[in-house]
Short mmCIF file of C-alpha atoms and ligand atoms in Angstrom, two decimals:
data_model
loop_
_atom_site.label_atom_id
_atom_site.label_comp_id
_atom_site.label_asym_id
_atom_site.label_seq_id
_atom_site.Cartn_x
_atom_site.Cartn_y
_atom_site.Cartn_z
CA UNK A 90 37.54 -49.39 121.71
CA UNK A 91 38.14 -49.20 125.14
CA UNK A 92 40.06 -45.84 125.69
CA UNK A 93 43.00 -45.70 127.53
CA UNK A 94 43.71 -45.41 131.32
CA UNK A 95 44.15 -41.97 132.59
CA UNK A 96 47.23 -40.85 134.14
CA UNK A 97 49.17 -38.61 136.37
CA UNK A 98 47.31 -35.16 136.84
CA UNK A 99 44.37 -35.74 134.62
CA UNK A 100 43.34 -39.31 136.62
CA UNK A 101 43.52 -36.90 139.67
CA UNK A 102 41.46 -34.79 137.92
CA UNK A 103 38.86 -37.57 137.46
CA UNK A 104 39.40 -39.11 141.24
CA UNK A 105 39.28 -35.84 142.96
CA UNK A 106 36.18 -35.43 145.60
CA UNK A 107 33.80 -32.28 144.70
CA UNK A 108 33.37 -30.02 147.29
CA UNK A 109 30.75 -27.86 146.01
CA UNK A 110 28.57 -27.18 143.20
CA UNK A 111 26.69 -24.22 141.92
CA UNK A 112 24.50 -24.26 139.11
CA UNK A 113 27.21 -23.16 137.14
CA UNK A 114 30.67 -23.76 138.63
CA UNK A 115 31.82 -27.63 140.12
CA UNK A 116 34.53 -27.02 142.93
CA UNK A 117 36.58 -29.97 143.52
CA UNK A 118 39.63 -30.72 145.63
CA UNK A 119 42.93 -31.72 144.24
CA UNK A 120 46.01 -32.93 145.24
CA UNK A 121 49.31 -31.24 144.25
CA UNK A 122 52.33 -32.39 144.40
CA UNK A 123 53.87 -28.58 144.67
CA UNK A 124 52.25 -25.39 144.79
CA UNK A 125 55.89 -23.85 143.92
CA UNK A 126 56.60 -23.71 139.81
CA UNK A 127 59.57 -23.44 138.13
CA UNK A 128 58.54 -21.67 135.12
CA UNK A 129 60.85 -22.83 132.57
CA UNK A 130 60.54 -19.86 130.17
CA UNK A 131 63.41 -17.38 130.18
CA UNK A 132 60.77 -14.85 128.39
CA UNK A 133 59.01 -14.50 132.02
CA UNK A 134 60.30 -11.74 134.54
CA UNK A 135 59.79 -13.99 137.20
CA UNK A 136 61.53 -17.60 138.20
CA UNK A 137 58.86 -19.07 140.34
CA UNK A 138 54.94 -19.44 139.94
CA UNK A 139 52.02 -20.03 142.60
CA UNK A 140 48.05 -21.16 141.19
CA UNK A 141 46.23 -21.79 144.31
CA UNK A 142 43.31 -23.28 141.64
CA UNK A 143 43.25 -25.03 138.49
CA UNK A 144 40.47 -23.42 136.17
CA UNK A 145 38.84 -20.09 136.77
CA UNK A 146 35.87 -18.71 137.27
CA UNK A 147 36.05 -15.40 135.84
CA UNK A 148 36.09 -16.92 131.99
CA UNK A 149 37.95 -14.05 130.06
CA UNK A 150 37.53 -14.50 126.62
CA UNK A 151 41.08 -14.00 125.41
CA UNK A 152 42.45 -16.48 128.89
CA UNK A 153 45.75 -17.89 127.50
CA UNK A 154 45.71 -20.17 130.65
CA UNK A 155 42.90 -22.76 129.26
CA UNK A 156 45.09 -25.16 128.07
CA UNK A 157 46.04 -25.81 131.57
CA UNK A 158 42.84 -27.74 131.76
CA UNK A 159 43.78 -29.75 128.94
CA UNK A 160 46.48 -31.42 130.86
CA UNK A 161 43.33 -33.10 132.89
CA UNK A 162 41.74 -34.12 129.72
CA UNK A 163 39.22 -31.32 129.72
CA UNK A 164 38.51 -30.12 126.86
CA UNK A 165 35.40 -28.36 126.40
CA UNK A 166 36.13 -24.89 126.11
CA UNK A 167 33.99 -24.40 129.07
CA UNK A 168 35.75 -26.81 130.93
CA UNK A 169 38.05 -24.17 132.30
CA UNK A 170 35.89 -21.68 134.18
CA UNK A 171 33.50 -24.35 135.34
CA UNK A 172 35.34 -26.93 137.10
CA UNK A 173 37.26 -25.78 140.02
CA UNK A 174 40.04 -27.30 141.52
CA UNK A 175 41.05 -25.97 144.97
CA UNK A 176 44.76 -27.54 145.78
CA UNK A 177 45.17 -28.90 149.18
CA UNK A 178 47.40 -26.55 151.00
CA UNK A 179 49.94 -27.53 153.85
CA UNK A 180 51.74 -24.79 155.18
CA UNK A 181 54.83 -27.07 156.27
CA UNK A 182 55.10 -28.86 153.21
CA UNK A 183 55.19 -25.38 151.38
CA UNK A 184 57.31 -24.02 153.92
CA UNK A 185 60.29 -26.62 152.78
CA UNK A 186 59.58 -26.18 149.17
CA UNK A 187 60.40 -22.36 149.64
CA UNK A 188 64.06 -23.33 150.40
CA UNK A 189 64.38 -24.06 146.49
CA UNK A 190 64.15 -19.88 146.26
CA UNK A 191 67.04 -18.39 145.51
CA UNK A 192 67.76 -14.66 147.08
CA UNK A 193 66.52 -12.07 144.32
CA UNK A 194 64.23 -14.82 142.40
CA UNK A 195 60.68 -13.56 141.65
CA UNK A 196 57.81 -15.40 142.91
CA UNK A 197 54.47 -14.96 140.79
CA UNK A 198 51.29 -15.84 142.02
CA UNK A 199 47.86 -15.71 140.10
CA UNK A 200 49.57 -17.26 136.53
CA UNK A 201 47.45 -19.40 135.35
CA UNK A 202 43.95 -18.52 137.35
CA UNK A 203 42.93 -16.24 139.26
CA UNK A 204 43.75 -16.19 143.25
CA UNK A 205 40.93 -14.30 143.94
CA UNK A 206 38.60 -15.67 142.29
CA UNK A 207 34.76 -16.96 144.08
CA UNK A 208 36.47 -20.32 145.40
CA UNK A 209 39.18 -18.16 147.01
CA UNK A 210 36.60 -17.16 149.32
CA UNK A 211 35.10 -20.00 150.65
CA UNK A 212 38.69 -22.65 150.57
CA UNK A 213 41.26 -19.36 151.37
CA UNK A 214 44.65 -21.01 149.38
CA UNK A 215 45.84 -18.04 148.49
CA UNK A 216 45.30 -16.49 152.18
CA UNK A 217 47.13 -19.67 153.24
CA UNK A 218 49.94 -18.71 151.16
CA UNK A 219 50.39 -15.96 152.20
CA UNK A 220 50.20 -16.56 155.80
CA UNK A 221 53.31 -18.31 155.12
CA UNK A 222 54.58 -15.10 153.35
CA UNK A 223 53.90 -13.46 156.13
CA UNK A 224 55.59 -15.42 158.93
CA UNK A 225 58.79 -15.47 156.17
CA UNK A 226 60.90 -13.37 155.34
CA UNK A 227 63.28 -12.42 152.53
CA UNK A 228 61.25 -13.23 149.47
CA UNK A 229 59.99 -11.34 146.09
CA UNK A 230 56.20 -12.18 145.37
CA UNK A 231 54.27 -10.53 142.54
CA UNK A 232 50.58 -11.57 143.04
CA UNK A 233 48.21 -10.91 139.63
CA UNK A 234 44.17 -10.29 140.21
CA UNK A 235 41.19 -9.07 138.68
CA UNK A 236 39.37 -8.91 142.33
CA UNK A 237 38.35 -6.59 144.62
CA UNK A 238 38.35 -9.81 146.83
CA UNK A 239 41.90 -8.87 147.42
CA UNK A 240 41.20 -6.54 150.25
CA UNK A 241 39.85 -9.11 151.95
CA UNK A 242 44.03 -9.92 153.18
CA UNK A 243 45.12 -5.70 152.61
CA UNK A 244 46.15 -6.30 156.17
CA UNK A 245 48.05 -9.80 155.50
CA UNK A 246 49.36 -8.61 151.83
CA UNK A 247 51.12 -5.42 153.70
CA UNK A 248 52.83 -7.28 156.87
CA UNK A 249 54.39 -9.48 154.46
CA UNK A 250 54.91 -6.31 152.36
CA UNK A 251 57.10 -5.49 155.80
CA UNK A 252 59.26 -8.78 156.17
CA UNK A 253 59.37 -9.28 151.67
CA UNK A 254 59.11 -7.30 148.25
CA UNK A 255 55.58 -7.71 147.65
CA UNK A 256 53.45 -6.29 144.84
CA UNK A 257 49.89 -6.38 143.60
CA UNK A 258 49.18 -5.95 140.08
CA UNK A 259 45.67 -5.36 139.52
CA UNK A 260 44.11 -6.12 136.06
CA UNK A 261 41.70 -3.76 134.17
CA UNK A 262 41.36 -3.78 130.84
CA UNK A 263 39.33 -1.30 130.32
CA UNK A 264 37.07 1.61 132.32
CA UNK A 265 33.91 1.27 130.67
CA UNK A 266 31.61 -1.70 132.50
CA UNK A 267 29.40 -2.86 128.58
CA UNK A 268 32.57 -3.64 127.40
CA UNK A 269 34.55 -5.21 130.33
CA UNK A 270 31.37 -7.92 131.08
CA UNK A 271 31.67 -9.16 127.37
CA UNK A 272 34.84 -9.23 128.27
CA UNK A 273 35.29 -10.85 131.25
CA UNK A 274 32.05 -12.02 132.32
CA UNK A 275 32.60 -13.08 135.46
CA UNK A 276 35.05 -10.95 136.79
CA UNK A 277 34.53 -7.71 139.15
CA UNK A 278 33.60 -4.73 137.60
CA UNK A 279 36.44 -2.15 137.09
CA UNK A 280 35.50 0.32 139.23
CA UNK A 281 35.60 -2.16 142.44
CA UNK A 282 38.77 -3.29 140.72
CA UNK A 283 39.99 0.37 141.07
CA UNK A 284 38.15 0.81 144.55
CA UNK A 285 40.52 -2.42 145.60
CA UNK A 286 43.10 -0.55 144.55
CA UNK A 287 42.58 2.47 146.79
CA UNK A 288 42.05 0.35 149.56
CA UNK A 289 45.45 -1.52 149.29
CA UNK A 290 47.30 1.67 148.57
CA UNK A 291 46.00 3.34 151.71
CA UNK A 292 46.94 -0.01 153.61
CA UNK A 293 50.20 0.43 152.55
CA UNK A 294 50.77 -2.19 150.19
CA UNK A 295 52.88 -1.69 146.38
CA UNK A 296 50.04 -1.65 144.12
CA UNK A 297 49.66 -1.46 140.43
CA UNK A 298 47.65 -1.58 137.26
CA UNK A 299 47.66 -3.45 134.30
CA UNK A 300 45.73 -3.29 131.34
CA UNK A 301 46.61 -6.15 129.41
CA UNK A 302 45.74 -7.33 127.40
CA UNK A 303 45.39 -4.25 124.83
CA UNK A 304 43.40 -5.46 122.54
CA UNK A 305 43.12 -4.30 118.02
CA UNK A 306 39.48 -2.51 117.61
CA UNK A 307 37.95 -3.05 121.51
CA UNK A 308 40.66 -1.60 124.55
CA UNK A 309 43.39 0.04 122.07
CA UNK A 310 42.06 4.28 121.82
CA UNK A 311 44.37 6.12 122.95
CA UNK A 312 41.50 7.45 124.99
CA UNK A 313 40.25 3.99 126.63
CA UNK A 314 44.06 3.54 128.02
CA UNK A 315 44.37 7.04 129.39
CA UNK A 316 41.03 6.34 131.05
CA UNK A 317 42.65 3.19 133.01
CA UNK A 318 45.90 5.03 133.31
CA UNK A 319 43.82 7.94 134.78
CA UNK A 320 41.61 6.02 137.54
CA UNK A 321 45.51 3.91 138.45
CA UNK A 322 47.11 7.04 139.33
CA UNK A 323 44.41 8.78 140.73
CA UNK A 324 43.43 5.27 143.09
CA UNK A 325 47.44 5.15 144.37
CA UNK A 326 48.35 2.91 142.33
CA UNK A 327 52.44 2.99 142.13
CA UNK A 328 52.84 1.02 138.54
CA UNK A 329 51.19 1.16 135.13
CA UNK A 330 52.04 -1.15 132.23
CA UNK A 331 49.83 -2.88 128.99
CA UNK A 332 51.18 -5.82 126.85
CA UNK A 333 49.57 -6.67 123.51
CA UNK A 334 47.17 -9.29 123.55
CA UNK A 335 48.39 -13.27 122.05
CA UNK A 336 46.08 -15.27 121.33
CA UNK A 337 47.13 -18.79 121.51
CA UNK A 338 45.10 -21.86 120.44
CA UNK A 339 43.39 -23.06 123.28
CA UNK A 340 42.62 -18.78 123.26
CA UNK A 341 42.10 -18.29 119.58
CA UNK A 342 39.07 -21.02 119.99
CA UNK A 343 36.86 -18.94 122.62
CA UNK A 344 38.05 -15.46 121.29
CA UNK A 345 37.43 -15.33 117.57
CA UNK A 346 33.56 -17.17 118.00
CA UNK A 347 32.89 -14.18 120.71
CA UNK A 348 34.41 -11.48 118.16
CA UNK A 349 32.52 -12.56 115.25
CA UNK A 350 28.99 -12.63 117.50
CA UNK A 351 30.01 -9.39 119.65
CA UNK A 352 31.72 -7.36 117.48
CA UNK A 353 31.27 -9.22 114.05
CA UNK A 354 33.02 -5.57 111.79
CA UNK A 355 36.44 -6.91 113.95
CA UNK A 356 35.84 -11.06 112.88
CA UNK A 357 38.29 -11.46 109.51
CA UNK A 358 41.13 -8.67 111.13
CA UNK A 359 41.05 -10.82 113.74
CA UNK A 360 40.96 -14.21 111.72
CA UNK A 361 43.63 -12.44 109.79
CA UNK A 362 45.90 -11.05 112.22
CA UNK A 363 45.63 -14.50 114.79
CA UNK A 364 44.79 -17.27 112.19
CA UNK A 365 48.59 -17.30 111.52
CA UNK A 366 50.42 -16.81 114.54
CA UNK A 367 49.70 -16.20 118.28
CA UNK A 368 51.70 -12.93 118.39
CA UNK A 369 50.05 -9.50 116.55
CA UNK A 370 52.21 -8.81 113.50
CA UNK A 371 52.60 -5.73 112.11
CA UNK A 372 53.02 -2.46 114.47
CA UNK A 373 50.46 -2.99 116.86
CA UNK A 374 53.20 -3.88 119.68
CA UNK A 375 55.54 -0.76 118.81
CA UNK A 376 51.80 1.30 119.05
CA UNK A 377 50.66 -0.11 122.45
CA UNK A 378 54.55 0.58 123.97
CA UNK A 379 54.07 4.17 122.35
CA UNK A 380 50.86 4.79 124.32
CA UNK A 381 52.09 2.71 127.84
CA UNK A 382 55.55 5.20 127.65
CA UNK A 383 53.20 8.40 127.32
CA UNK A 384 50.65 7.67 129.86
CA UNK A 385 53.48 6.54 132.08
CA UNK A 386 54.93 9.93 131.58
CA UNK A 387 52.06 11.84 131.79
CA UNK A 388 50.59 10.07 134.84
CA UNK A 389 54.16 10.82 136.61
CA UNK A 390 54.42 6.79 137.34
CA UNK A 391 58.40 7.14 136.73
CA UNK A 392 58.74 8.82 139.84
CA UNK A 393 56.44 7.04 142.00
CA UNK A 394 57.50 4.90 145.05
CA UNK A 395 57.40 1.43 144.29
CA UNK A 396 57.38 -0.04 147.56
CA UNK A 397 58.52 0.34 151.43
CA UNK A 398 61.62 -1.01 151.52
CA UNK A 399 61.64 -4.42 153.95
CA UNK A 400 63.00 -4.06 157.13
CA UNK A 401 65.68 -7.23 156.00
CA UNK A 402 67.51 -6.99 158.72
CA UNK A 403 65.10 -8.20 161.69
CA UNK A 404 63.64 -11.11 160.39
CA UNK A 405 64.52 -14.32 158.65
CA UNK A 406 65.73 -14.74 155.56
CA UNK A 407 64.36 -17.58 153.59
S1 LIG B 737 41.09 -14.23 135.50
FE1 LIG B 737 43.37 -14.85 134.28
S2 LIG B 737 43.04 -16.98 134.52
FE2 LIG B 737 41.23 -16.50 134.75
S3 LIG B 737 39.65 -16.28 133.26
FE3 LIG B 737 40.42 -13.83 133.41
S4 LIG B 737 42.45 -14.44 132.49
FE4 LIG B 737 42.37 -16.68 132.81
#
């Protein structure tokens, strides 16, 4: 039986021109109708998202964004981390899109793909986005990454931060290199990420460290979380936080076999806990919240200065 013709983003993905390929990863270019997307979920602390790429080479076992490749009919578990699409970027069109953003609304960069994954070294989509913010003013931008490549743009981020509110969130789930390598196989080591926090902070960029997701039996020990909070404080982070793991079906399909193989003694508990729903049941979320609030107090995050006030007065607003 002939299969139905692909439409929309699935057709664009199939027709996308190959830019380059490594043994493990293929890079392709894809047109984007818009780079700025409205976030419809009221649960999120931002109104807009920007994702420079589709797919993410870092391949975290718990990644909740794998479903985004399913829109392109790329359904194999490894497609998300092996077929990376760089979005076409047009600075003038992007500047026009920004007109939709109302004053006070947050724009989150890197909600479904890391903006500083290896592809960025070559294609520079994230850098070109930041260059627009560095020329404009009055926006609130939060960028999340696990990559020390972000330091390449330290000066640009600092410059953008003088005209806008700009925050970088570095994700560091554990300081244990082996555990990080197992859970986030292609992401930079935790010490490199903390080094990036130090460098950004020294450059005047507002930077926070987030230990999300906190995973039962893996990185949820008090000492584990404290090691991240201490290192964050020493590196000059002004914010620290962590949220419990959740596993949507696309993530569960990868995470469960991973736990069963690498941490077999946890397999049954994870299957029980997440087999019937994406969010942890019981008191786990409260436990994480309590630990985070103790650590924020111990390392005095509440009193740290978040960022210098942008120079709203002299620059173009929107
Ligand atoms: S870095 Fe983020 S987007 Fe990339 S695989 Fe990991 S969790 Fe997913």
